[in-house]
mmCIF file of C-alpha atoms in Angstrom:
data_model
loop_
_atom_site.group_PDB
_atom_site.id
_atom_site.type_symbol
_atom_site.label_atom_id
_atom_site.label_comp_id
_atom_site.label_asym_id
_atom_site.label_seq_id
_atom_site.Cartn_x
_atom_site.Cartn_y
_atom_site.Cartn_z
ATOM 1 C CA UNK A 1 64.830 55.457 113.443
ATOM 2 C CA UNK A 2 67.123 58.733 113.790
ATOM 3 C CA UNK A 3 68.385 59.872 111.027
ATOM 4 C CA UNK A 4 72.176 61.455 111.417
ATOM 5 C CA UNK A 5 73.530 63.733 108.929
ATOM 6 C CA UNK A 6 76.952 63.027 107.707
ATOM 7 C CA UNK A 7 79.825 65.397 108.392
ATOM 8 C CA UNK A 8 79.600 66.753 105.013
ATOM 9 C CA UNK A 9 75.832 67.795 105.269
ATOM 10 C CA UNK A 10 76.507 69.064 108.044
ATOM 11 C CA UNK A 11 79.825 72.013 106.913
ATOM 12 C CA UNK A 12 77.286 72.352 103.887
ATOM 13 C CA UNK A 13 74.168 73.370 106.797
ATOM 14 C CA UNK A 14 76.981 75.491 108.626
ATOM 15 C CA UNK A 15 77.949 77.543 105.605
ATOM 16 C CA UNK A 16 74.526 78.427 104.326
ATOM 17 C CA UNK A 17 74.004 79.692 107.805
ATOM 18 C CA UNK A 18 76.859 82.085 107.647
ATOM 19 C CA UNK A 19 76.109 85.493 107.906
ATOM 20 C CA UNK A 20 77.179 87.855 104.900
ATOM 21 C CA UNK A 21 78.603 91.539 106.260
ATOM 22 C CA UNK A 22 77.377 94.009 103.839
ATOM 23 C CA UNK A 23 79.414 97.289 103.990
ATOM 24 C CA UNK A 24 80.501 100.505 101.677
ATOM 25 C CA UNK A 25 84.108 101.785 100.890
ATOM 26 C CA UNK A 26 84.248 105.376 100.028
ATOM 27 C CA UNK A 27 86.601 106.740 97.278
ATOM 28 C CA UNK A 28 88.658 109.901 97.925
ATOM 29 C CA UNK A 29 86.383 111.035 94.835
ATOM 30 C CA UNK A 30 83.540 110.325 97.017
ATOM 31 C CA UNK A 31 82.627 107.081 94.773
ATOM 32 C CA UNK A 32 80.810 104.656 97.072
ATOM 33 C CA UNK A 33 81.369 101.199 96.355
ATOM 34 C CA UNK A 34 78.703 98.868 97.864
ATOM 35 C CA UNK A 35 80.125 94.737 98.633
ATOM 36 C CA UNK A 36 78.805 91.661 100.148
ATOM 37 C CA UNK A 37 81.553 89.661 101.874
ATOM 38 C CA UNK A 38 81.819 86.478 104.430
ATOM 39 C CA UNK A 39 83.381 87.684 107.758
ATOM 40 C CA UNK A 40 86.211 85.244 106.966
ATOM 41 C CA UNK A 41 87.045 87.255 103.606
ATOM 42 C CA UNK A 42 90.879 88.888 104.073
ATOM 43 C CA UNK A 43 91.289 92.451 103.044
ATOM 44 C CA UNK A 44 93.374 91.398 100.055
ATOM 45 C CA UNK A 45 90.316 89.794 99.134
ATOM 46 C CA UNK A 46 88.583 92.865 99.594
ATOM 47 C CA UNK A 47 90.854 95.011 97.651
ATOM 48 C CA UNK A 48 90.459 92.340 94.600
ATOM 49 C CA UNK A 49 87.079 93.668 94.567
ATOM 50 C CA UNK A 50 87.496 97.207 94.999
ATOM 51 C CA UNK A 51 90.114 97.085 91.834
ATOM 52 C CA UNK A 52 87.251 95.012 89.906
ATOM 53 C CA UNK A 53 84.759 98.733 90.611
ATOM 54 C CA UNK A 54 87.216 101.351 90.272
ATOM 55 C CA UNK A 55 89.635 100.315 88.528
ATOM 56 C CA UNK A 56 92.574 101.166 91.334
ATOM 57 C CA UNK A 57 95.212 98.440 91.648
ATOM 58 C CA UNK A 58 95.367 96.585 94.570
ATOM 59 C CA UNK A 59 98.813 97.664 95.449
ATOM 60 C CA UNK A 60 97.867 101.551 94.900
ATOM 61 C CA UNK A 61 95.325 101.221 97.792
ATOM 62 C CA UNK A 62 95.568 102.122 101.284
ATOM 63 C CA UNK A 63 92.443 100.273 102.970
ATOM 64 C CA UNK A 64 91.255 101.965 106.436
ATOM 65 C CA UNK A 65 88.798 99.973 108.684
ATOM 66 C CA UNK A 66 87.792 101.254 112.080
ATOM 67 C CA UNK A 67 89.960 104.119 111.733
ATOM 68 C CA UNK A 68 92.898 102.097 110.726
ATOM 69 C CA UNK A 69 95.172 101.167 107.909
ATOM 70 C CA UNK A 70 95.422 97.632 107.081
ATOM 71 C CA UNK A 71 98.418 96.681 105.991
ATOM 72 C CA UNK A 72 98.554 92.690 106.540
ATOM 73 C CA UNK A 73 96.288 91.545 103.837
ATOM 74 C CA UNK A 74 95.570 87.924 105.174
ATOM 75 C CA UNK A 75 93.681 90.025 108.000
ATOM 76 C CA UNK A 76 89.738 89.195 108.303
ATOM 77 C CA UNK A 77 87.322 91.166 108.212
ATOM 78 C CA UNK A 78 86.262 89.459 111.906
ATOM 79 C CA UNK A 79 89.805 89.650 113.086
ATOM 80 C CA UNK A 80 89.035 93.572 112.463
ATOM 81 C CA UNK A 81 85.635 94.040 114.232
ATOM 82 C CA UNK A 82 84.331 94.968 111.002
ATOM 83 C CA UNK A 83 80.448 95.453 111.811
ATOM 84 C CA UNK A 84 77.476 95.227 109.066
ATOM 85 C CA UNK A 85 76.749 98.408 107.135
ATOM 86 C CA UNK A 86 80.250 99.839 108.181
ATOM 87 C CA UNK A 87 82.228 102.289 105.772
ATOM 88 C CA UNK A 88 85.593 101.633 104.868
ATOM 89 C CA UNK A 89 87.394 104.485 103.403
ATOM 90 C CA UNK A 90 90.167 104.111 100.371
ATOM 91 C CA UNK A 91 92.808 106.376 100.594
ATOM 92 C CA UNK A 92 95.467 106.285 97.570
ATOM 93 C CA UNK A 93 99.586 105.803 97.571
ATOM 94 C CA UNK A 94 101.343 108.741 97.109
ATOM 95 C CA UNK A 95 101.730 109.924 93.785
ATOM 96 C CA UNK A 96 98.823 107.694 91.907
ATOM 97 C CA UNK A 97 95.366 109.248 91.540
ATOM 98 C CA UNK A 98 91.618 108.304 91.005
ATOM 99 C CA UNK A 99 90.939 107.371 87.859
ATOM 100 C CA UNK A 100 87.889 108.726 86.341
ATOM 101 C CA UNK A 101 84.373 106.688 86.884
ATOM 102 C CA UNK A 102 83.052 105.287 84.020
ATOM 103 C CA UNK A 103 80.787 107.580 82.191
ATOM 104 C CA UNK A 104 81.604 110.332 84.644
ATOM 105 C CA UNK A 105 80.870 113.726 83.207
ATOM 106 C CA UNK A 106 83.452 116.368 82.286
ATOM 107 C CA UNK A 107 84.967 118.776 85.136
ATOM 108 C CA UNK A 108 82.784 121.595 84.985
ATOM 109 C CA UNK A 109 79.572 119.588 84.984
ATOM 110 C CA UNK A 110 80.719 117.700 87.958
ATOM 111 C CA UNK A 111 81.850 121.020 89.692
ATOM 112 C CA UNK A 112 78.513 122.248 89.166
ATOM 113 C CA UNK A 113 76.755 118.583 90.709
ATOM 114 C CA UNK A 114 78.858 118.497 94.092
ATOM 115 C CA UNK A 115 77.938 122.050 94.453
ATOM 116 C CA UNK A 116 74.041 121.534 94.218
ATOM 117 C CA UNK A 117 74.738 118.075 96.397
ATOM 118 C CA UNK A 118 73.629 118.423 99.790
ATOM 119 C CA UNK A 119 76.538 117.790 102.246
ATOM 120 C CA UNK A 120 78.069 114.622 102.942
ATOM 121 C CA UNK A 121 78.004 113.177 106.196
ATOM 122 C CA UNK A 122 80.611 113.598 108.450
ATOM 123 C CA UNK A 123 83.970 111.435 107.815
ATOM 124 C CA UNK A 124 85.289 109.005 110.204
ATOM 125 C CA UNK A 125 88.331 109.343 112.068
ATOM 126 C CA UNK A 126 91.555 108.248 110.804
ATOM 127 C CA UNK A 127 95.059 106.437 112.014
ATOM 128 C CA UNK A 128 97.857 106.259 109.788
ATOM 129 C CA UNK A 129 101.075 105.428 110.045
ATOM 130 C CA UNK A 130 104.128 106.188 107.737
ATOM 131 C CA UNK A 131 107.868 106.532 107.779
ATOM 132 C CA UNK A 132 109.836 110.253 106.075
ATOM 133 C CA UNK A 133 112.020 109.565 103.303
ATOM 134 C CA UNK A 134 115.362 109.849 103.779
ATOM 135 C CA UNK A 135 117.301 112.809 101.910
ATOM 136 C CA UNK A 136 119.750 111.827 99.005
ATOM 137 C CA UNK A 137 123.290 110.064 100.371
ATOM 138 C CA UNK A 138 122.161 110.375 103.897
ATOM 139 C CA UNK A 139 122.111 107.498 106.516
ATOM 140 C CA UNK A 140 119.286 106.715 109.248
ATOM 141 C CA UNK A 141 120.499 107.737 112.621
ATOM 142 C CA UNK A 142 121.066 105.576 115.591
ATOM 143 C CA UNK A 143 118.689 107.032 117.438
ATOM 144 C CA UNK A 144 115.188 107.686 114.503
ATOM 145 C CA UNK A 145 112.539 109.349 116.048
ATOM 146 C CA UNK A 146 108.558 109.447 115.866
ATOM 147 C CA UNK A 147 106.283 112.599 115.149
ATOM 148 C CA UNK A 148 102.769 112.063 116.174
ATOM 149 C CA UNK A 149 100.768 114.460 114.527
ATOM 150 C CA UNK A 150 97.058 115.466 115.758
ATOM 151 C CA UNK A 151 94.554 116.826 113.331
ATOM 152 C CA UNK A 152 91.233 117.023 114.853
ATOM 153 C CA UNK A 153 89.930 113.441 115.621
ATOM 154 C CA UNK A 154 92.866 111.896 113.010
ATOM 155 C CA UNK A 155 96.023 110.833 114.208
ATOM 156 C CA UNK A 156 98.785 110.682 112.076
ATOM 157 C CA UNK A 157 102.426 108.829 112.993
ATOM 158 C CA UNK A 158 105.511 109.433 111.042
ATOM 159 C CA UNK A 159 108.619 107.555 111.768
ATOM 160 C CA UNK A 160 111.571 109.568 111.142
ATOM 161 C CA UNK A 161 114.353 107.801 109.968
ATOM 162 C CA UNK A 162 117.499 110.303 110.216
ATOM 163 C CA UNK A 163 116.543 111.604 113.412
ATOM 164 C CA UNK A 164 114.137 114.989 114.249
ATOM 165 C CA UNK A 165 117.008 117.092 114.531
ATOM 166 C CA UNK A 166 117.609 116.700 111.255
ATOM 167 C CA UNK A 167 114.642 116.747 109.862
ATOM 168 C CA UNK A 168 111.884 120.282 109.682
ATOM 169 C CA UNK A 169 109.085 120.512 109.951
ATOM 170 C CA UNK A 170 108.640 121.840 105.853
ATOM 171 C CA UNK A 171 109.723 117.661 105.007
ATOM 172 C CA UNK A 172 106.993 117.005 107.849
ATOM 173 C CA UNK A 173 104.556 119.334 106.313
ATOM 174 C CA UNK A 174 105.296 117.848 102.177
ATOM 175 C CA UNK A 175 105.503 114.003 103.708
ATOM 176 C CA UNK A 176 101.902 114.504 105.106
ATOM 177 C CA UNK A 177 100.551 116.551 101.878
ATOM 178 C CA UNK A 178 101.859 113.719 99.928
ATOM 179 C CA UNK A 179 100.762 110.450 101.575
ATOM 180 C CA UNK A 180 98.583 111.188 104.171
ATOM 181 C CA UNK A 181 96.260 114.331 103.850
ATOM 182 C CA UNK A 182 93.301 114.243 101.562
ATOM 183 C CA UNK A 183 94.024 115.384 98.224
ATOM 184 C CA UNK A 184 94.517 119.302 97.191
ATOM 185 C CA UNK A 185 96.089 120.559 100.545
ATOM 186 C CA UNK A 186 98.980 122.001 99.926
ATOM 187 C CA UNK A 187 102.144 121.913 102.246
ATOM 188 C CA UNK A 188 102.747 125.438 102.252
ATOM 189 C CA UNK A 189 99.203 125.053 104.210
ATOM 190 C CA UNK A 190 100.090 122.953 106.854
ATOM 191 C CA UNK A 191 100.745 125.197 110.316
ATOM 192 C CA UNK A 192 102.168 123.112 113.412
ATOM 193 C CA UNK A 193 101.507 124.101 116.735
ATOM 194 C CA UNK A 194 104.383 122.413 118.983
ATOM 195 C CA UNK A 195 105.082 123.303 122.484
ATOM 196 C CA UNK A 196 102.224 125.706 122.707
ATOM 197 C CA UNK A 197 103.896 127.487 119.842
ATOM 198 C CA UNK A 198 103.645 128.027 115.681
ATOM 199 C CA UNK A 199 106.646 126.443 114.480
ATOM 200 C CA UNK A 200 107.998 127.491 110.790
ATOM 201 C CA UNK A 201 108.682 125.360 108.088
ATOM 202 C CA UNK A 202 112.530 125.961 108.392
ATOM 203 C CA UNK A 203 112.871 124.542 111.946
ATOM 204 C CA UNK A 204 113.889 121.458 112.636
ATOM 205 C CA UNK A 205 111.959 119.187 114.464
ATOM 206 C CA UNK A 206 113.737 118.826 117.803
ATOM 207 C CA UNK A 207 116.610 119.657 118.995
ATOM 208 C CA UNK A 208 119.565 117.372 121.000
ATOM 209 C CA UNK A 209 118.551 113.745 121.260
ATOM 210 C CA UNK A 210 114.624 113.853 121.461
ATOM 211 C CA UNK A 211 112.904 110.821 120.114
ATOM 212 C CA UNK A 212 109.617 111.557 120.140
ATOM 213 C CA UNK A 213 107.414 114.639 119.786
ATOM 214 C CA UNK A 214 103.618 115.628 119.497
ATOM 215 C CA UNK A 215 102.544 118.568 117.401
ATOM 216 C CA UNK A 216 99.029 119.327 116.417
ATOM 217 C CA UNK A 217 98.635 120.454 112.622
ATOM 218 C CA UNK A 218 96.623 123.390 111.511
ATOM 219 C CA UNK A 219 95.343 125.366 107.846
ATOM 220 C CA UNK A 220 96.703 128.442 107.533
ATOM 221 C CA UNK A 221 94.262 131.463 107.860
ATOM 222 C CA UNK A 222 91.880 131.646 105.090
ATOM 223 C CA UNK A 223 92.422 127.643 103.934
ATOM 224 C CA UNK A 224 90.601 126.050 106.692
ATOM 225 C CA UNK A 225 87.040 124.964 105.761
ATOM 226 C CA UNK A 226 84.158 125.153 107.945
ATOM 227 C CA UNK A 227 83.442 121.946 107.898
ATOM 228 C CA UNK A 228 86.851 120.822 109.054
ATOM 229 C CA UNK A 229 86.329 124.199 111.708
ATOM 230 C CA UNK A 230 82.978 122.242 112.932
ATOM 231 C CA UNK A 231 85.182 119.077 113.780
ATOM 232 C CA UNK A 232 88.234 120.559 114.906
ATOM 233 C CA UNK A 233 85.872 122.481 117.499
ATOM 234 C CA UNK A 234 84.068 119.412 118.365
ATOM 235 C CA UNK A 235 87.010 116.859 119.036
ATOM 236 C CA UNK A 236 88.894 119.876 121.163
ATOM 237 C CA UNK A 237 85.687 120.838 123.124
ATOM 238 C CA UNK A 238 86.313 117.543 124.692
ATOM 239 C CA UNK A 239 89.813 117.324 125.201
ATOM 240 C CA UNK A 240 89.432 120.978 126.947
ATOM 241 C CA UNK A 241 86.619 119.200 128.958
ATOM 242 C CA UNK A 242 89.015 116.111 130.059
ATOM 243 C CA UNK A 243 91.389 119.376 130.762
ATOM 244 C CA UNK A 244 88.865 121.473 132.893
ATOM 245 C CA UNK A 245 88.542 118.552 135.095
ATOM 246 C CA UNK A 246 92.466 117.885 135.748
ATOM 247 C CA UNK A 247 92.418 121.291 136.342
ATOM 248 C CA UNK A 248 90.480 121.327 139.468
ATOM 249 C CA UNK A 249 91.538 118.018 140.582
ATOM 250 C CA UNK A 250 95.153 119.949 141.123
ATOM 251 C CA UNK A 251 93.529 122.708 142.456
ATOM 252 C CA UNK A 252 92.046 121.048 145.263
ATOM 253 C CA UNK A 253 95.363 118.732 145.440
ATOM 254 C CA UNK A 254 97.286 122.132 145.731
ATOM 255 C CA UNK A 255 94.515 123.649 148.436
ATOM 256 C CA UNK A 256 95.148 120.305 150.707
ATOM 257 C CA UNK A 257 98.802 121.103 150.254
ATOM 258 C CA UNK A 258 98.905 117.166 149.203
ATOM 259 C CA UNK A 259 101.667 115.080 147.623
ATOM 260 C CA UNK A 260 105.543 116.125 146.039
ATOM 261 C CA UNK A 261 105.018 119.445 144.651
ATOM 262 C CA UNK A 262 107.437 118.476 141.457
ATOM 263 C CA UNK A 263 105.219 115.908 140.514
ATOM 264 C CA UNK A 264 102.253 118.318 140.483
ATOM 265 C CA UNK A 265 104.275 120.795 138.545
ATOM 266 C CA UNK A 266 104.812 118.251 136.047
ATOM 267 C CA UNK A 267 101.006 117.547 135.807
ATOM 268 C CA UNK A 268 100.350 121.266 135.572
ATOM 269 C CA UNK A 269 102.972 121.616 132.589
ATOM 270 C CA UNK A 270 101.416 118.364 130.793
ATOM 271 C CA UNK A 271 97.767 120.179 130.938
ATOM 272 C CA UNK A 272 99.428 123.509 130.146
ATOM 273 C CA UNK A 273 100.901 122.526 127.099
ATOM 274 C CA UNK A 274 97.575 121.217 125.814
ATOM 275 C CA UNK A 275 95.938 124.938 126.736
ATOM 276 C CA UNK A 276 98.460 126.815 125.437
ATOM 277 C CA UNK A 277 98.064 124.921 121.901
ATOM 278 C CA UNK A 278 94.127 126.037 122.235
ATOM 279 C CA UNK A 279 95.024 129.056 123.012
ATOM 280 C CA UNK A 280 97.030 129.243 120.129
ATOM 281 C CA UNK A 281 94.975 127.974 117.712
ATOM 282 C CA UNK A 282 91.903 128.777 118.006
ATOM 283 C CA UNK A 283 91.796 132.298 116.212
ATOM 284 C CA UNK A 284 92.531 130.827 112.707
ATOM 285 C CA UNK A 285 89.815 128.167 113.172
ATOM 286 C CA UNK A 286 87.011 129.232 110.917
ATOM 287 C CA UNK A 287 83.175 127.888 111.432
ATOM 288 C CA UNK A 288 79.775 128.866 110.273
ATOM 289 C CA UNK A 289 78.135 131.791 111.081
ATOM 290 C CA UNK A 290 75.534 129.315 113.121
ATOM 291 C CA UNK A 291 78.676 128.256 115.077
ATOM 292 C CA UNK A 292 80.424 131.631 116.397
ATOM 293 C CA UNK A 293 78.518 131.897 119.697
ATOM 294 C CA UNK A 294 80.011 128.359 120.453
ATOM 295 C CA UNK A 295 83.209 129.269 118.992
ATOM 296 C CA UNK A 296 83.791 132.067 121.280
ATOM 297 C CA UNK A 297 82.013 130.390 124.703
ATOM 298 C CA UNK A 298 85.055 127.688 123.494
ATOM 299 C CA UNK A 299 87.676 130.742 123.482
ATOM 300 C CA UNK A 300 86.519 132.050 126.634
ATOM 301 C CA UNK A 301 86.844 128.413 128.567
ATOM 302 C CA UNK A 302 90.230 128.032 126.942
ATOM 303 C CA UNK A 303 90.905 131.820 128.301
ATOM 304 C CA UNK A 304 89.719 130.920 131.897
ATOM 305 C CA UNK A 305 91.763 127.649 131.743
ATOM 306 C CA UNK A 306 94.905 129.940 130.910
ATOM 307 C CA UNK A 307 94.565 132.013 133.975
ATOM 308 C CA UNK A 308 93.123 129.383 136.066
ATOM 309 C CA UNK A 309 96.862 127.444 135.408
ATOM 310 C CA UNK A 310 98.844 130.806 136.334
ATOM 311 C CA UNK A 311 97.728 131.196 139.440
ATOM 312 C CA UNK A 312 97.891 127.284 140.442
ATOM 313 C CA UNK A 313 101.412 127.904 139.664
ATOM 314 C CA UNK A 314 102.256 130.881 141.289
ATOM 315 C CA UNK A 315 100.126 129.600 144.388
ATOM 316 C CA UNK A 316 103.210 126.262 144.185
ATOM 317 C CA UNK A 317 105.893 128.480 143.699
ATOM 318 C CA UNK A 318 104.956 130.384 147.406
#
């Protein structure tokens, strides 16, 4: 005779069956802290945990999973396509910093350690969002706008509150030093390319009624590291690719004499500005020495695409 399990058996069978995701959250110290969770675990849950290792308080945390923050702490780990073996990475408020690991030895010796460490592998991207503060007595605008910032492969969006004309880019530069750059850049570091041009700390952000603007941020010469060179070069190389090909697709559009010639204008500005950032840019990039040959076969495509646009453009304005 058949035997039938009763209901209860049967949730017990189902949970023993429930695969565990085992992943790592890395510390802005570089502190790797291994867990074991259930897929249905929230990331409050998560943080819990993370306080329990290193001692950072769950409300000091700023949790990023698949390149994103996440805010909403009832959120599952399976409601954010968390994968096993994954790294999260723990970025701090602004303001608070890492407290010390137990047992962890004094400054010097641990200068001297990460210097005979081999090199870590390479980050993941990030996504952050955020929101400027507004100055003393002031009042948000009608009209706030959003900066979206572009830093290699990390994307950074700041919602400002009083509007970008009055804002400059120096608040955008000490908002993203504070709560959103890894620790020990300075703002006086930050460089912003906008519009194909440097802009200085003094300038406002727009000006008139703009509501939205992209900029890409940059080290000042002789503070960008290698390392960040190596993936600054890498991320661009195929945005100028993407660019290359637009390029020729409006070439041949322009050769056919096909379609409103505004409209390909337009599309000739949009790649343009994107060139004209390279172009601007990429002589205060530093790389390794096993990197300049690539380096300069990227300056030399970014150089072609510059000419290649001027006469695309003077070919639409005969």
């Amino acid at each position: 005779q058949a035997h039938i399990a009763s209901p209860r058996l049967l949730r017990r069978s189902l949970r023993v069956v429930v695969a565990m995701l085992k992943f790592t959250v890395v510390a802005p110290d570089k502190r790797k802290v291994e867990l074991e969770c259930e897929p249905s675990s929230t990331f409050q849950q998560v943080k819990s945990l993370i306080e329990a290792q290193t001692s950072v308080p769950v409300d000091k945390q700023r949790l990023l999973c698949n390149g994103k923050e996440r805010k909403n702490g009832a959120e599952t780990l399976a409601a954010a396509g968390l994968k096993p073996n994954a790294k999260l990475m723990l970025m701090l408020a602004p303001g608070y910093t890492m407290p010390p690991a137990p047992g962890a030895p004094p400054a010097a010796e641990a200068d001297d350690a990460m210097a005979a460490a081999p090199a870590e592998e390479e980050a993941p991207a990030v996504e952050l969002s955020g929101e400027l503060p507004l100055p003393s007595g002031a009042e948000p605008s009608a009209s706030p706008g959003v900066v979206n910032v572009r830093q290699g492969r990390n994307r950074y969006h700041v919602r400002v509150p009083q509007g970008l004309a009055a804002a400059t880019f120096g608040d955008l530069a000490a908002f993203l030093a504070g709560s959103m750059l890894p620790p020990g850049v300075p703002p006086s570091e930050c460089r912003f390319i906008c519009r194909g041009k440097s802009a200085e700390h003094a300038d406002t952000l727009a000006v008139g009624a703009a509501t939205d603007l992209s900029v890409m941020l940059m080290f000042r010469e002789g503070f960008h590291l290698a390392a960040e060179g190596a993936d600054w070069l890498r991320s661009y190389s195929v945005e100028l690719t993407e660019a290359e090909a637009k390029i020729e697709k409006l070439a041949k559009r322009i050769e056919a004499n096909f379609g409103d010639g505004a409209e390909t204008s337009l599309r000739l500005a949009e790649v343009g500005g994107l060139v004209e950032m390279l172009k601007q840019s990429v002589e205060s990039v530093r790389v390794r020495e096993t990197q300049l040959e690539e380096m300069r076969q990227f300056r030399d495509r970014v150089r072609a695409a510059d000419a290649r646009l001027e006469v695309l453009r003077k070919s639409i304005r005969l």
